[in-house]
mmCIF file of C-alpha atoms in Angstrom:
data_model
loop_
_atom_site.group_PDB
_atom_site.id
_atom_site.type_symbol
_atom_site.label_atom_id
_atom_site.label_comp_id
_atom_site.label_asym_id
_atom_site.label_seq_id
_atom_site.Cartn_x
_atom_site.Cartn_y
_atom_site.Cartn_z
ATOM 1 C CA GLN G 18 14.996 20.866 138.012
ATOM 2 C CA LEU G 19 17.788 23.461 138.079
ATOM 3 C CA LEU G 20 15.615 25.660 140.013
ATOM 4 C CA ILE G 21 14.700 23.112 143.033
ATOM 5 C CA LEU G 22 18.474 22.118 142.563
ATOM 6 C CA GLU G 23 19.634 25.749 143.491
ATOM 7 C CA ASN G 24 16.973 26.458 146.358
ATOM 8 C CA VAL G 25 18.007 22.925 147.925
ATOM 9 C CA LEU G 26 21.865 24.217 147.969
ATOM 10 C CA GLU G 27 20.871 27.761 149.063
ATOM 11 C CA ALA G 28 19.275 26.094 152.208
ATOM 12 C CA LEU G 29 21.580 23.693 152.697
ATOM 13 C CA VAL G 30 24.260 26.578 152.668
ATOM 14 C CA GLN G 31 22.008 28.304 156.012
ATOM 15 C CA ALA G 32 21.671 25.303 157.494
ATOM 16 C CA PHE G 33 25.450 24.286 156.997
ATOM 17 C CA ALA G 34 26.163 28.365 158.337
ATOM 18 C CA MET G 35 23.661 27.707 161.405
ATOM 19 C CA GLU G 36 25.238 24.103 162.419
ATOM 20 C CA GLN G 37 22.370 22.694 161.559
ATOM 21 C CA GLU G 38 21.362 18.940 160.742
ATOM 22 C CA SER G 39 19.761 18.672 157.480
ATOM 23 C CA PRO G 40 18.831 15.023 156.736
ATOM 24 C CA LEU G 41 15.471 15.922 154.363
ATOM 25 C CA LEU G 42 17.558 18.555 152.283
ATOM 26 C CA ASP G 43 20.350 15.950 152.240
ATOM 27 C CA ALA G 44 17.774 13.141 150.781
ATOM 28 C CA ALA G 45 16.698 15.868 148.553
ATOM 29 C CA LEU G 46 20.154 16.611 147.048
ATOM 30 C CA CYS G 47 21.066 12.878 146.918
ATOM 31 C CA SER G 48 17.725 11.743 144.901
ATOM 32 C CA LEU G 49 18.831 15.153 142.529
ATOM 33 C CA ILE G 50 22.156 13.854 141.981
ATOM 34 C CA ARG G 51 20.742 10.057 141.258
ATOM 35 C CA ASN G 52 18.537 11.504 139.078
ATOM 36 C CA SER G 53 20.328 14.409 136.877
ATOM 37 C CA ASP G 54 22.428 14.727 133.970
ATOM 38 C CA LEU G 55 26.044 15.283 133.515
ATOM 39 C CA GLU G 56 25.339 19.083 133.212
ATOM 40 C CA LEU G 57 23.532 19.488 136.733
ATOM 41 C CA THR G 58 26.231 17.791 137.696
ATOM 42 C CA LYS G 59 28.698 20.083 136.536
ATOM 43 C CA THR G 60 26.275 23.321 137.872
ATOM 44 C CA ILE G 61 26.774 21.383 141.437
ATOM 45 C CA THR G 62 30.628 21.283 141.186
ATOM 46 C CA THR G 63 30.581 24.756 140.429
ATOM 47 C CA TYR G 64 28.238 26.003 142.728
ATOM 48 C CA ILE G 65 30.224 24.616 146.015
ATOM 49 C CA SER G 66 33.693 25.715 144.051
ATOM 50 C CA SER G 67 32.584 29.482 143.700
ATOM 51 C CA VAL G 68 32.646 32.209 145.563
ATOM 52 C CA ALA G 69 29.598 32.460 148.392
ATOM 53 C CA ALA G 70 27.488 34.954 149.218
ATOM 54 C CA GLY G 71 29.694 37.662 151.002
ATOM 55 C CA GLY G 72 32.408 37.595 148.569
ATOM 56 C CA LYS G 73 33.567 34.788 150.680
ATOM 57 C CA LYS G 74 34.522 31.087 149.692
ATOM 58 C CA HIS G 75 31.943 28.071 150.652
ATOM 59 C CA ASP G 76 33.666 26.386 153.876
ATOM 60 C CA ALA G 77 35.742 23.668 152.955
ATOM 61 C CA SER G 78 33.836 20.998 155.474
ATOM 62 C CA PHE G 79 30.451 22.209 153.467
ATOM 63 C CA ILE G 80 32.728 21.561 150.303
ATOM 64 C CA ILE G 81 33.599 18.141 150.737
ATOM 65 C CA LYS G 82 29.883 17.320 152.213
ATOM 66 C CA ILE G 83 28.636 17.885 148.442
ATOM 67 C CA PHE G 84 31.306 16.323 147.067
ATOM 68 C CA HIS G 85 30.684 13.615 149.134
ATOM 69 C CA PHE G 86 27.224 13.594 147.940
ATOM 70 C CA LEU G 87 28.354 13.324 144.272
ATOM 71 C CA MET G 88 30.768 10.510 145.244
ATOM 72 C CA MET G 89 28.246 8.437 146.391
ATOM 73 C CA CYS G 90 25.238 9.041 144.299
ATOM 74 C CA SER G 91 26.052 9.427 140.717
ATOM 75 C CA ASN G 92 25.035 7.083 138.122
ATOM 76 C CA SER G 93 25.560 7.656 135.021
ATOM 77 C CA PRO G 94 29.556 7.210 132.997
ATOM 78 C CA GLU G 95 29.647 10.800 132.194
ATOM 79 C CA GLN G 96 29.121 11.881 135.543
ATOM 80 C CA HIS G 97 31.385 9.254 136.977
ATOM 81 C CA LYS G 98 34.263 10.519 133.931
ATOM 82 C CA TYR G 99 33.360 14.311 134.913
ATOM 83 C CA ILE G 100 33.801 13.772 138.694
ATOM 84 C CA SER G 101 37.001 11.479 138.083
ATOM 85 C CA SER G 102 38.499 14.921 136.807
ATOM 86 C CA LYS G 103 37.875 16.772 139.830
ATOM 87 C CA CYS G 104 38.796 14.642 142.835
ATOM 88 C CA LYS G 105 42.297 15.116 142.932
ATOM 89 C CA ALA G 106 41.324 18.821 143.770
ATOM 90 C CA PHE G 107 38.720 17.902 146.069
ATOM 91 C CA LEU G 108 41.017 15.435 147.939
ATOM 92 C CA LEU G 109 43.409 18.289 149.017
ATOM 93 C CA ILE G 110 40.945 20.414 150.197
ATOM 94 C CA SER G 111 39.298 17.660 152.280
ATOM 95 C CA MET G 112 42.842 17.105 153.894
ATOM 96 C CA GLY G 113 42.320 20.837 155.136
ATOM 97 C CA LEU G 114 39.772 19.357 157.442
ATOM 98 C CA LEU G 115 42.784 17.948 159.410
ATOM 99 C CA ARG G 116 44.721 20.846 159.649
ATOM 100 C CA ASP G 117 42.222 23.299 161.075
ATOM 101 C CA ARG G 118 43.465 22.429 164.737
ATOM 102 C CA ASN G 119 41.767 26.217 166.126
ATOM 103 C CA CYS G 120 38.298 25.664 165.522
ATOM 104 C CA ALA G 121 35.960 24.043 168.149
ATOM 105 C CA GLU G 122 36.487 20.514 169.637
ATOM 106 C CA SER G 123 32.775 19.455 168.690
ATOM 107 C CA ARG G 124 33.756 21.260 164.762
ATOM 108 C CA PHE G 125 37.136 19.317 164.883
ATOM 109 C CA VAL G 126 35.420 16.017 165.440
ATOM 110 C CA SER G 127 32.542 16.701 162.944
ATOM 111 C CA ASN G 128 35.771 17.687 160.419
ATOM 112 C CA LEU G 129 37.274 14.158 161.037
ATOM 113 C CA LYS G 130 33.937 12.488 160.631
ATOM 114 C CA LEU G 131 33.372 13.961 157.277
ATOM 115 C CA PHE G 132 37.075 13.539 156.118
ATOM 116 C CA SER G 133 36.400 9.404 157.297
ATOM 117 C CA GLN G 134 33.239 9.311 155.113
ATOM 118 C CA THR G 135 34.669 10.888 152.197
ATOM 119 C CA MET G 136 38.087 8.996 152.365
ATOM 120 C CA THR G 137 36.501 5.875 152.774
ATOM 121 C CA THR G 138 34.120 6.458 149.987
ATOM 122 C CA LEU G 139 36.647 7.642 147.577
ATOM 123 C CA ILE G 140 39.267 4.909 148.420
ATOM 124 C CA SER G 141 36.672 2.249 147.365
ATOM 125 C CA LYS G 142 35.973 3.767 144.215
ATOM 126 C CA LYS G 143 38.886 3.090 142.190
ATOM 127 C CA GLU G 144 37.134 4.098 139.113
ATOM 128 C CA LEU G 145 36.822 7.789 140.253
ATOM 129 C CA LEU G 146 40.235 8.102 141.356
ATOM 130 C CA LEU G 147 43.309 5.396 142.041
ATOM 131 C CA LEU G 148 45.412 7.194 144.527
ATOM 132 C CA SER G 149 49.137 7.014 144.286
ATOM 133 C CA GLY G 150 51.809 5.780 147.038
ATOM 134 C CA ARG G 151 52.485 9.352 147.164
ATOM 135 C CA GLU G 152 48.658 10.499 148.315
ATOM 136 C CA ILE G 153 48.111 7.602 150.368
ATOM 137 C CA ALA G 154 51.527 8.565 152.092
ATOM 138 C CA MET G 155 49.896 11.991 152.295
ATOM 139 C CA VAL G 156 46.971 11.056 153.671
ATOM 140 C CA CYS G 157 48.487 8.543 156.623
ATOM 141 C CA CYS G 158 51.227 11.673 157.570
ATOM 142 C CA GLU G 159 48.260 14.241 157.666
ATOM 143 C CA MET G 160 46.061 11.696 159.857
ATOM 144 C CA SER G 161 49.149 10.885 162.585
ATOM 145 C CA PRO G 162 49.102 14.652 164.096
ATOM 146 C CA ILE G 163 45.587 14.276 165.057
ATOM 147 C CA PHE G 164 46.229 12.243 168.444
ATOM 148 C CA HIS G 165 49.298 14.299 169.624
ATOM 149 C CA GLY G 166 49.172 18.160 171.009
ATOM 150 C CA ASP G 167 46.885 19.967 173.507
ATOM 151 C CA LYS G 168 43.554 19.599 171.524
ATOM 152 C CA ALA G 169 44.016 15.493 171.457
ATOM 153 C CA THR G 170 44.668 14.991 175.555
ATOM 154 C CA ARG G 171 41.269 17.677 176.033
ATOM 155 C CA ILE G 172 38.656 16.121 173.893
ATOM 156 C CA GLU G 173 35.732 14.326 175.854
ATOM 157 C CA ALA G 174 35.982 10.625 175.993
ATOM 158 C CA SER G 175 32.751 10.193 173.661
ATOM 159 C CA GLN G 176 34.173 12.144 170.930
ATOM 160 C CA ASP G 177 37.792 10.705 171.243
ATOM 161 C CA VAL G 178 35.974 7.174 170.579
ATOM 162 C CA ALA G 179 34.683 8.973 167.228
ATOM 163 C CA ILE G 180 38.121 10.376 166.566
ATOM 164 C CA PHE G 181 39.825 6.977 166.957
ATOM 165 C CA HIS G 182 37.114 4.785 165.113
ATOM 166 C CA SER G 183 36.802 7.455 161.986
ATOM 167 C CA ALA G 184 41.200 6.817 161.848
ATOM 168 C CA CYS G 185 40.977 3.705 161.981
ATOM 169 C CA ALA G 186 37.938 3.415 159.203
ATOM 170 C CA VAL G 187 40.458 5.091 157.235
ATOM 171 C CA VAL G 188 43.422 2.882 157.829
ATOM 172 C CA ALA G 189 41.159 -0.309 157.135
ATOM 173 C CA SER G 190 39.816 0.988 153.816
ATOM 174 C CA LEU G 191 43.777 1.815 152.784
ATOM 175 C CA ILE G 192 44.371 -2.228 153.614
ATOM 176 C CA ALA G 193 41.405 -3.300 151.751
ATOM 177 C CA HIS G 194 42.033 -1.649 148.780
ATOM 178 C CA TYR G 195 45.416 -0.346 148.605
ATOM 179 C CA PRO G 196 47.413 -3.245 150.621
ATOM 180 C CA LYS G 197 50.351 -3.341 147.685
ATOM 181 C CA GLN G 198 51.021 0.504 147.649
ATOM 182 C CA LEU G 199 51.078 0.415 151.574
ATOM 183 C CA TYR G 200 54.258 -1.258 150.981
ATOM 184 C CA GLY G 201 55.794 1.610 149.495
ATOM 185 C CA CYS G 202 54.892 4.326 151.522
ATOM 186 C CA PRO G 203 55.841 2.070 155.170
ATOM 187 C CA SER G 204 57.382 5.303 157.534
ATOM 188 C CA PRO G 205 54.112 7.019 157.253
ATOM 189 C CA LEU G 206 51.841 3.883 157.646
ATOM 190 C CA PHE G 207 53.675 2.932 160.776
ATOM 191 C CA SER G 208 53.670 6.158 162.231
ATOM 192 C CA LEU G 209 50.032 6.369 161.944
ATOM 193 C CA LEU G 210 49.533 3.014 163.275
ATOM 194 C CA LEU G 211 51.912 3.861 166.351
ATOM 195 C CA ALA G 212 50.026 7.453 166.684
ATOM 196 C CA LEU G 213 46.615 4.804 166.845
ATOM 197 C CA LEU G 214 48.428 2.257 169.024
ATOM 198 C CA THR G 215 49.529 4.776 171.715
ATOM 199 C CA HIS G 216 46.597 6.551 171.985
ATOM 200 C CA LEU G 217 44.459 3.400 172.928
#
């Protein structure tokens, strides 16, 4: 099973580098995670945290994509406990997806969709990470700038809708799961809501 996992991860890295969709590989990794033990989960986490071939770190979007699979597909309490210990570190990595404003427009939109999917999963899984008011404020503050600047005005209409939908999904998830904590950070929340409103 370990050999299969390594082959799947390597194939995913190659597909990601070529910017190719890999639904079959994604499904294979999810199946491995569902049927894995704690050691295999640790192996996956170590792999995405390690230095990739060529001496470079794995791309942040690849790391978050795999971590999202770990959150969604892990079943056992032991897996949840281990993943929980890593959530804060990967939360910070996911913030980096919003800060990369110099990438191509299609990559930026793809990163934002991935961020939205990961955040809505993390927000709903309080057993993995109970977000603090400070962390919620950070999420809101990081999202507001995506609706300002030159890139926001030059993006195509279809991609613009995808960005708006992704941001709204995170806000709706926060309101659904953390209503009390949002009272503690009104300024970041209102700033994000105003950015969404003016973007219509």
